[in-house]
Amino acid sequence: MDFAELTTQPVDVTSVARRVVPPDCGATVTLDGYARAFTRRKDGSTRETLYLVYEAYEEMALKEMQKLIEAAKKDFEISNVGIVHRTGRLEIGETSIVISVAAPHRGAAFEACQWIITELKRTVPIWKKEVYADGEEWIEGTPAP
Amino acid sequence: MTISVLFFGATADAAGTRARAIESGESTVGELVDRITNEIPGLSRHKLLFSVNQEYVAAETQLEDGDELAIFSPVSGG
């Protein structure tokens, strides 16, 4: 089963990974992306983040995630993809995204998972705000198409 | 025609709102976005992307009554 979901609740990585497992597959590659405390800035300094806030354009984000799943299934030898992205406030270390890709063989699953996260960061309308001790900043990614 | 305009993240902060109904005489997305960025100077500090009815579109796209236009900065999910 494929799925693309948004949730404000903590994400259980293992249960996402198990939901994509079909009988014709031998491997699932799962990305567990989580909130990082220390971010290296372009000037080389590091800044400590206290917590993150993610905001989504929900309807469009779900559509764009679905498109990524369909495109990945066309381009890679994979069977199922599940994507769950959390929104709202996240503490440091909490999971913000899980991408699980099940495939008959692991190589395609690794490649597809890497492709999906790269594209998601470019196209899916979700934004991250880093909150610091002395301020906050909406992070701007690399522009989409 | 009436266009429903949505802002998110940095653009919502700059606009001071998340949603606004705008009467538009402009016929394309680019023209309306230009007008909005003139009215809300804070928006021009950002690179802006836009979508109509939840699809990325080019600036030349024609607007239709009732369209949902979203204006946002480059995405940063993941």
PDB file of C-alpha atoms in Angstrom:
ATOM      1  CA  MET A   1       0.000   0.000   0.000  1.00  0.00           C
ATOM      2  CA  ASP A   2       1.188   3.526  -0.838  1.00  0.00           C
ATOM      3  CA  PHE A   3       0.388   6.468   1.384  1.00  0.00           C
ATOM      4  CA  ALA A   4       1.163  10.169   1.847  1.00  0.00           C
ATOM      5  CA  GLU A   5       0.075  11.747   5.098  1.00  0.00           C
ATOM      6  CA  LEU A   6       0.470  14.807   7.298  1.00  0.00           C
ATOM      7  CA  THR A   7       0.096  14.609  11.055  1.00  0.00           C
ATOM      8  CA  THR A   8       0.538  16.835  14.071  1.00  0.00           C
ATOM      9  CA  GLN A   9       1.166  13.779  16.267  1.00  0.00           C
ATOM     10  CA  PRO A  10       4.523  12.083  16.968  1.00  0.00           C
ATOM     11  CA  VAL A  11       5.435   9.661  14.173  1.00  0.00           C
ATOM     12  CA  ASP A  12       6.258   6.036  14.949  1.00  0.00           C
ATOM     13  CA  VAL A  13       8.967   5.193  12.420  1.00  0.00           C
ATOM     14  CA  THR A  14       8.719   1.426  12.704  1.00  0.00           C
ATOM     15  CA  SER A  15       4.988   1.307  12.164  1.00  0.00           C
ATOM     16  CA  VAL A  16       5.301   3.458   9.019  1.00  0.00           C
ATOM     17  CA  ALA A  17       7.984   1.104   7.702  1.00  0.00           C
ATOM     18  CA  ARG A  18       5.899  -1.999   8.325  1.00  0.00           C
ATOM     19  CA  ARG A  19       2.864  -0.597   6.517  1.00  0.00           C
ATOM     20  CA  VAL A  20       4.609  -0.681   3.122  1.00  0.00           C
ATOM     21  CA  VAL A  21       5.708  -4.313   3.238  1.00  0.00           C
ATOM     22  CA  PRO A  22       4.194  -6.498   0.490  1.00  0.00           C
ATOM     23  CA  PRO A  23       4.888 -10.192  -0.132  1.00  0.00           C
ATOM     24  CA  ASP A  24       6.863  -9.584  -3.353  1.00  0.00           C
ATOM     25  CA  CYS A  25       9.455  -7.425  -1.592  1.00  0.00           C
ATOM     26  CA  GLY A  26      12.668  -8.261   0.173  1.00  0.00           C
ATOM     27  CA  ALA A  27      13.778  -4.899   1.538  1.00  0.00           C
ATOM     28  CA  THR A  28      12.392  -1.646   2.877  1.00  0.00           C
ATOM     29  CA  VAL A  29      14.601   1.427   3.090  1.00  0.00           C
ATOM     30  CA  THR A  30      13.342   3.978   5.605  1.00  0.00           C
ATOM     31  CA  LEU A  31      14.495   7.543   6.105  1.00  0.00           C
ATOM     32  CA  ASP A  32      13.907   8.916   9.603  1.00  0.00           C
ATOM     33  CA  GLY A  33      14.419  12.675   9.362  1.00  0.00           C
ATOM     34  CA  TYR A  34      14.420  14.514  12.668  1.00  0.00           C
ATOM     35  CA  ALA A  35      14.885  17.925  14.196  1.00  0.00           C
ATOM     36  CA  ARG A  36      18.525  18.983  14.517  1.00  0.00           C
ATOM     37  CA  ALA A  37      19.760  21.198  17.327  1.00  0.00           C
ATOM     38  CA  PHE A  38      22.877  22.630  15.713  1.00  0.00           C
ATOM     39  CA  THR A  39      22.789  24.181  12.265  1.00  0.00           C
ATOM     40  CA  ARG A  40      25.882  25.337  10.440  1.00  0.00           C
ATOM     41  CA  ARG A  41      25.277  28.702   8.814  1.00  0.00           C
ATOM     42  CA  LYS A  42      26.673  29.814   5.485  1.00  0.00           C
ATOM     43  CA  ASP A  43      29.292  31.929   7.278  1.00  0.00           C
ATOM     44  CA  GLY A  44      30.626  28.808   9.036  1.00  0.00           C
ATOM     45  CA  SER A  45      29.223  29.611  12.481  1.00  0.00           C
ATOM     46  CA  THR A  46      26.764  27.287  14.201  1.00  0.00           C
ATOM     47  CA  ARG A  47      23.495  28.234  15.792  1.00  0.00           C
ATOM     48  CA  GLU A  48      21.490  26.290  18.344  1.00  0.00           C
ATOM     49  CA  THR A  49      17.837  25.669  17.578  1.00  0.00           C
ATOM     50  CA  LEU A  50      15.480  25.265  20.552  1.00  0.00           C
ATOM     51  CA  TYR A  51      12.617  23.743  18.587  1.00  0.00           C
ATOM     52  CA  LEU A  52      11.081  23.708  15.104  1.00  0.00           C
ATOM     53  CA  VAL A  53       7.681  24.587  13.713  1.00  0.00           C
ATOM     54  CA  TYR A  54       6.566  23.055  10.413  1.00  0.00           C
ATOM     55  CA  GLU A  55       3.684  24.480   8.445  1.00  0.00           C
ATOM     56  CA  ALA A  56       2.089  22.842   5.390  1.00  0.00           C
ATOM     57  CA  TYR A  57      -0.203  23.921   2.594  1.00  0.00           C
ATOM     58  CA  GLU A  58      -1.995  20.714   3.339  1.00  0.00           C
ATOM     59  CA  GLU A  59      -4.087  20.048   0.232  1.00  0.00           C
ATOM     60  CA  MET A  60      -1.226  20.841  -2.123  1.00  0.00           C
ATOM     61  CA  ALA A  61       1.411  19.089  -0.008  1.00  0.00           C
ATOM     62  CA  LEU A  62      -0.595  15.856  -0.105  1.00  0.00           C
ATOM     63  CA  LYS A  63      -1.019  16.147  -3.880  1.00  0.00           C
ATOM     64  CA  GLU A  64       2.690  16.808  -4.410  1.00  0.00           C
ATOM     65  CA  MET A  65       3.693  13.886  -2.181  1.00  0.00           C
ATOM     66  CA  GLN A  66       1.339  11.641  -4.132  1.00  0.00           C
ATOM     67  CA  LYS A  67       2.969  12.824  -7.383  1.00  0.00           C
ATOM     68  CA  LEU A  68       6.403  11.927  -5.996  1.00  0.00           C
ATOM     69  CA  ILE A  69       5.198   8.438  -5.118  1.00  0.00           C
ATOM     70  CA  GLU A  70       3.806   7.916  -8.613  1.00  0.00           C
ATOM     71  CA  ALA A  71       6.948   9.265 -10.306  1.00  0.00           C
ATOM     72  CA  ALA A  72       9.232   7.142  -8.110  1.00  0.00           C
ATOM     73  CA  LYS A  73       7.253   4.006  -8.895  1.00  0.00           C
ATOM     74  CA  LYS A  74       7.656   4.713 -12.620  1.00  0.00           C
ATOM     75  CA  ASP A  75      11.394   5.377 -12.468  1.00  0.00           C
ATOM     76  CA  PHE A  76      12.601   2.795  -9.941  1.00  0.00           C
ATOM     77  CA  GLU A  77      12.014  -0.936  -9.489  1.00  0.00           C
ATOM     78  CA  ILE A  78      10.047  -0.489  -6.286  1.00  0.00           C
ATOM     79  CA  SER A  79       6.687  -1.725  -5.052  1.00  0.00           C
ATOM     80  CA  ASN A  80       5.387   0.562  -2.323  1.00  0.00           C
ATOM     81  CA  VAL A  81       6.097   3.977  -0.841  1.00  0.00           C
ATOM     82  CA  GLY A  82       4.862   5.563   2.370  1.00  0.00           C
ATOM     83  CA  ILE A  83       5.518   9.182   3.332  1.00  0.00           C
ATOM     84  CA  VAL A  84       4.472  10.765   6.626  1.00  0.00           C
ATOM     85  CA  HIS A  85       5.409  14.371   7.401  1.00  0.00           C
ATOM     86  CA  ARG A  86       4.766  15.911  10.775  1.00  0.00           C
ATOM     87  CA  THR A  87       3.643  19.525  11.185  1.00  0.00           C
ATOM     88  CA  GLY A  88       3.334  21.888  14.132  1.00  0.00           C
ATOM     89  CA  ARG A  89       5.905  22.206  16.902  1.00  0.00           C
ATOM     90  CA  LEU A  90       8.701  19.609  17.066  1.00  0.00           C
ATOM     91  CA  GLU A  91      11.222  19.262  19.842  1.00  0.00           C
ATOM     92  CA  ILE A  92      14.872  18.517  19.029  1.00  0.00           C
ATOM     93  CA  GLY A  93      15.314  14.855  18.053  1.00  0.00           C
ATOM     94  CA  GLU A  94      11.661  14.295  17.157  1.00  0.00           C
ATOM     95  CA  THR A  95      10.905  12.781  13.766  1.00  0.00           C
ATOM     96  CA  SER A  96       9.718  15.279  11.161  1.00  0.00           C
ATOM     97  CA  ILE A  97       9.540  12.935   8.193  1.00  0.00           C
ATOM     98  CA  VAL A  98       9.482   9.247   7.448  1.00  0.00           C
ATOM     99  CA  ILE A  99       9.871   7.900   3.929  1.00  0.00           C
ATOM    100  CA  SER A 100       9.671   4.133   3.546  1.00  0.00           C
ATOM    101  CA  VAL A 101      10.292   2.451   0.216  1.00  0.00           C
ATOM    102  CA  ALA A 102       9.722  -1.264  -0.250  1.00  0.00           C
ATOM    103  CA  ALA A 103      11.301  -3.061  -3.197  1.00  0.00           C
ATOM    104  CA  PRO A 104      12.049  -6.598  -4.327  1.00  0.00           C
ATOM    105  CA  HIS A 105      15.768  -5.725  -4.001  1.00  0.00           C
ATOM    106  CA  ARG A 106      17.427  -3.132  -1.776  1.00  0.00           C
ATOM    107  CA  GLY A 107      19.367  -1.140  -4.411  1.00  0.00           C
ATOM    108  CA  ALA A 108      16.299   0.380  -5.991  1.00  0.00           C
ATOM    109  CA  ALA A 109      14.810   1.142  -2.580  1.00  0.00           C
ATOM    110  CA  PHE A 110      17.915   3.106  -1.507  1.00  0.00           C
ATOM    111  CA  GLU A 111      17.962   5.064  -4.760  1.00  0.00           C
ATOM    112  CA  ALA A 112      14.242   5.815  -4.741  1.00  0.00           C
ATOM    113  CA  CYS A 113      14.282   6.947  -1.093  1.00  0.00           C
ATOM    114  CA  GLN A 114      17.142   9.351  -1.823  1.00  0.00           C
ATOM    115  CA  TRP A 115      15.368  10.694  -4.903  1.00  0.00           C
ATOM    116  CA  ILE A 116      12.079  11.195  -3.041  1.00  0.00           C
ATOM    117  CA  ILE A 117      13.572  13.172  -0.131  1.00  0.00           C
ATOM    118  CA  THR A 118      15.583  15.355  -2.513  1.00  0.00           C
ATOM    119  CA  GLU A 119      12.505  16.158  -4.597  1.00  0.00           C
ATOM    120  CA  LEU A 120      10.281  16.600  -1.544  1.00  0.00           C
ATOM    121  CA  LYS A 121      12.611  19.277  -0.185  1.00  0.00           C
ATOM    122  CA  ARG A 122      12.297  21.110  -3.497  1.00  0.00           C
ATOM    123  CA  THR A 123       8.613  20.785  -4.358  1.00  0.00           C
ATOM    124  CA  VAL A 124       6.313  19.850  -1.471  1.00  0.00           C
ATOM    125  CA  PRO A 125       4.846  23.003   0.096  1.00  0.00           C
ATOM    126  CA  ILE A 126       5.917  22.624   3.712  1.00  0.00           C
ATOM    127  CA  TRP A 127       7.996  25.197   5.587  1.00  0.00           C
ATOM    128  CA  LYS A 128      10.283  24.930   8.581  1.00  0.00           C
ATOM    129  CA  LYS A 129      10.757  27.645  11.178  1.00  0.00           C
ATOM    130  CA  GLU A 130      13.819  27.410  13.418  1.00  0.00           C
ATOM    131  CA  VAL A 131      13.299  28.973  16.836  1.00  0.00           C
ATOM    132  CA  TYR A 132      16.450  30.135  18.648  1.00  0.00           C
ATOM    133  CA  ALA A 133      17.036  31.577  22.106  1.00  0.00           C
ATOM    134  CA  ASP A 134      17.239  35.033  20.536  1.00  0.00           C
ATOM    135  CA  GLY A 135      14.823  34.888  17.624  1.00  0.00           C
ATOM    136  CA  GLU A 136      13.323  32.744  14.912  1.00  0.00           C
ATOM    137  CA  GLU A 137      13.584  32.289  11.164  1.00  0.00           C
ATOM    138  CA  TRP A 138      11.534  30.677   8.406  1.00  0.00           C
ATOM    139  CA  ILE A 139      14.006  28.612   6.413  1.00  0.00           C
ATOM    140  CA  GLU A 140      13.908  29.039   2.647  1.00  0.00           C
ATOM    141  CA  GLY A 141      14.854  26.064   0.540  1.00  0.00           C
ATOM    142  CA  THR A 142      16.091  25.698  -3.002  1.00  0.00           C
ATOM    143  CA  PRO A 143      13.422  27.043  -5.369  1.00  0.00           C
ATOM    144  CA  ALA A 144      11.060  24.586  -7.054  1.00  0.00           C
ATOM    145  CA  PRO A 145      10.573  24.318 -10.862  1.00  0.00           C
TER     146      PRO A 145
ATOM    147  CA  MET B   1     -13.371  38.394 -10.384  1.00  0.00           C
ATOM    148  CA  THR B   2     -12.603  37.241  -6.882  1.00  0.00           C
ATOM    149  CA  ILE B   3      -9.404  35.359  -6.131  1.00  0.00           C
ATOM    150  CA  SER B   4      -8.772  33.612  -2.855  1.00  0.00           C
ATOM    151  CA  VAL B   5      -5.152  34.368  -1.924  1.00  0.00           C
ATOM    152  CA  LEU B   6      -3.282  32.209   0.587  1.00  0.00           C
ATOM    153  CA  PHE B   7       0.005  32.883   2.388  1.00  0.00           C
ATOM    154  CA  PHE B   8       2.190  30.462   4.346  1.00  0.00           C
ATOM    155  CA  GLY B   9       5.205  30.679   6.630  1.00  0.00           C
ATOM    156  CA  ALA B  10       7.337  33.711   5.807  1.00  0.00           C
ATOM    157  CA  THR B  11       4.765  35.186   3.411  1.00  0.00           C
ATOM    158  CA  ALA B  12       1.982  34.843   6.014  1.00  0.00           C
ATOM    159  CA  ASP B  13       4.171  36.725   8.507  1.00  0.00           C
ATOM    160  CA  ALA B  14       4.897  39.433   5.925  1.00  0.00           C
ATOM    161  CA  ALA B  15       1.249  39.758   4.895  1.00  0.00           C
ATOM    162  CA  GLY B  16      -0.025  39.616   8.473  1.00  0.00           C
ATOM    163  CA  THR B  17      -2.683  37.164   7.307  1.00  0.00           C
ATOM    164  CA  ARG B  18      -3.040  33.641   5.953  1.00  0.00           C
ATOM    165  CA  ALA B  19      -5.963  34.179   3.607  1.00  0.00           C
ATOM    166  CA  ARG B  20      -7.508  37.111   1.799  1.00  0.00           C
ATOM    167  CA  ALA B  21     -10.202  37.420  -0.864  1.00  0.00           C
ATOM    168  CA  ILE B  22      -8.980  39.883  -3.483  1.00  0.00           C
ATOM    169  CA  GLU B  23     -10.987  41.530  -6.251  1.00  0.00           C
ATOM    170  CA  SER B  24      -8.782  41.242  -9.302  1.00  0.00           C
ATOM    171  CA  GLY B  25      -8.894  43.094 -12.581  1.00  0.00           C
ATOM    172  CA  GLU B  26      -5.560  41.485 -13.473  1.00  0.00           C
ATOM    173  CA  SER B  27      -5.780  38.643 -15.940  1.00  0.00           C
ATOM    174  CA  THR B  28      -2.606  36.683 -15.143  1.00  0.00           C
ATOM    175  CA  VAL B  29      -1.016  35.270 -12.027  1.00  0.00           C
ATOM    176  CA  GLY B  30       2.095  37.407 -12.523  1.00  0.00           C
ATOM    177  CA  GLU B  31       0.116  40.650 -12.735  1.00  0.00           C
ATOM    178  CA  LEU B  32      -1.840  39.932  -9.570  1.00  0.00           C
ATOM    179  CA  VAL B  33       1.290  38.798  -7.677  1.00  0.00           C
ATOM    180  CA  ASP B  34       2.993  42.063  -8.758  1.00  0.00           C
ATOM    181  CA  ARG B  35       0.096  44.102  -7.379  1.00  0.00           C
ATOM    182  CA  ILE B  36       0.079  42.172  -4.096  1.00  0.00           C
ATOM    183  CA  THR B  37       3.847  42.521  -3.639  1.00  0.00           C
ATOM    184  CA  ASN B  38       3.521  46.272  -4.226  1.00  0.00           C
ATOM    185  CA  GLU B  39       0.826  46.467  -1.568  1.00  0.00           C
ATOM    186  CA  ILE B  40       2.787  44.326   0.910  1.00  0.00           C
ATOM    187  CA  PRO B  41       6.414  45.501   0.713  1.00  0.00           C
ATOM    188  CA  GLY B  42       7.647  42.778   3.122  1.00  0.00           C
ATOM    189  CA  LEU B  43       6.924  40.147   0.480  1.00  0.00           C
ATOM    190  CA  SER B  44       9.563  41.431  -1.913  1.00  0.00           C
ATOM    191  CA  ARG B  45      12.338  40.436   0.523  1.00  0.00           C
ATOM    192  CA  HIS B  46      11.566  36.848  -0.395  1.00  0.00           C
ATOM    193  CA  LYS B  47      11.883  34.822  -3.544  1.00  0.00           C
ATOM    194  CA  LEU B  48       8.259  33.948  -4.272  1.00  0.00           C
ATOM    195  CA  LEU B  49       6.678  30.818  -5.702  1.00  0.00           C
ATOM    196  CA  PHE B  50       3.004  30.511  -6.501  1.00  0.00           C
ATOM    197  CA  SER B  51       0.373  27.933  -7.228  1.00  0.00           C
ATOM    198  CA  VAL B  52      -3.166  28.083  -8.556  1.00  0.00           C
ATOM    199  CA  ASN B  53      -5.661  25.540  -7.271  1.00  0.00           C
ATOM    200  CA  GLN B  54      -2.812  23.605  -5.623  1.00  0.00           C
ATOM    201  CA  GLU B  55      -0.650  23.282  -8.761  1.00  0.00           C
ATOM    202  CA  TYR B  56       2.593  25.142  -9.495  1.00  0.00           C
ATOM    203  CA  VAL B  57       1.978  27.527 -12.389  1.00  0.00           C
ATOM    204  CA  ALA B  58       3.926  29.961 -14.536  1.00  0.00           C
ATOM    205  CA  ALA B  59       3.441  33.725 -14.157  1.00  0.00           C
ATOM    206  CA  GLU B  60       1.663  33.884 -17.531  1.00  0.00           C
ATOM    207  CA  THR B  61      -1.139  31.584 -16.346  1.00  0.00           C
ATOM    208  CA  GLN B  62      -4.600  33.125 -16.781  1.00  0.00           C
ATOM    209  CA  LEU B  63      -6.659  33.612 -13.634  1.00  0.00           C
ATOM    210  CA  GLU B  64     -10.282  32.602 -13.397  1.00  0.00           C
ATOM    211  CA  ASP B  65     -12.974  33.706 -10.971  1.00  0.00           C
ATOM    212  CA  GLY B  66     -12.824  31.677  -7.768  1.00  0.00           C
ATOM    213  CA  ASP B  67      -9.219  30.519  -8.242  1.00  0.00           C
ATOM    214  CA  GLU B  68      -7.130  29.785  -5.157  1.00  0.00           C
ATOM    215  CA  LEU B  69      -3.766  31.524  -5.533  1.00  0.00           C
ATOM    216  CA  ALA B  70      -1.070  30.654  -2.999  1.00  0.00           C
ATOM    217  CA  ILE B  71       2.041  32.829  -2.626  1.00  0.00           C
ATOM    218  CA  PHE B  72       4.946  31.337  -0.692  1.00  0.00           C
ATOM    219  CA  SER B  73       8.700  31.264  -0.267  1.00  0.00           C
ATOM    220  CA  PRO B  74      10.842  28.304  -1.433  1.00  0.00           C
ATOM    221  CA  VAL B  75       9.756  25.248   0.526  1.00  0.00           C
ATOM    222  CA  SER B  76      11.817  23.797   3.373  1.00  0.00           C
ATOM    223  CA  GLY B  77      10.118  20.602   4.496  1.00  0.00           C
ATOM    224  CA  GLY B  78      11.747  17.275   5.189  1.00  0.00           C
TER     225      GLY B  78
END
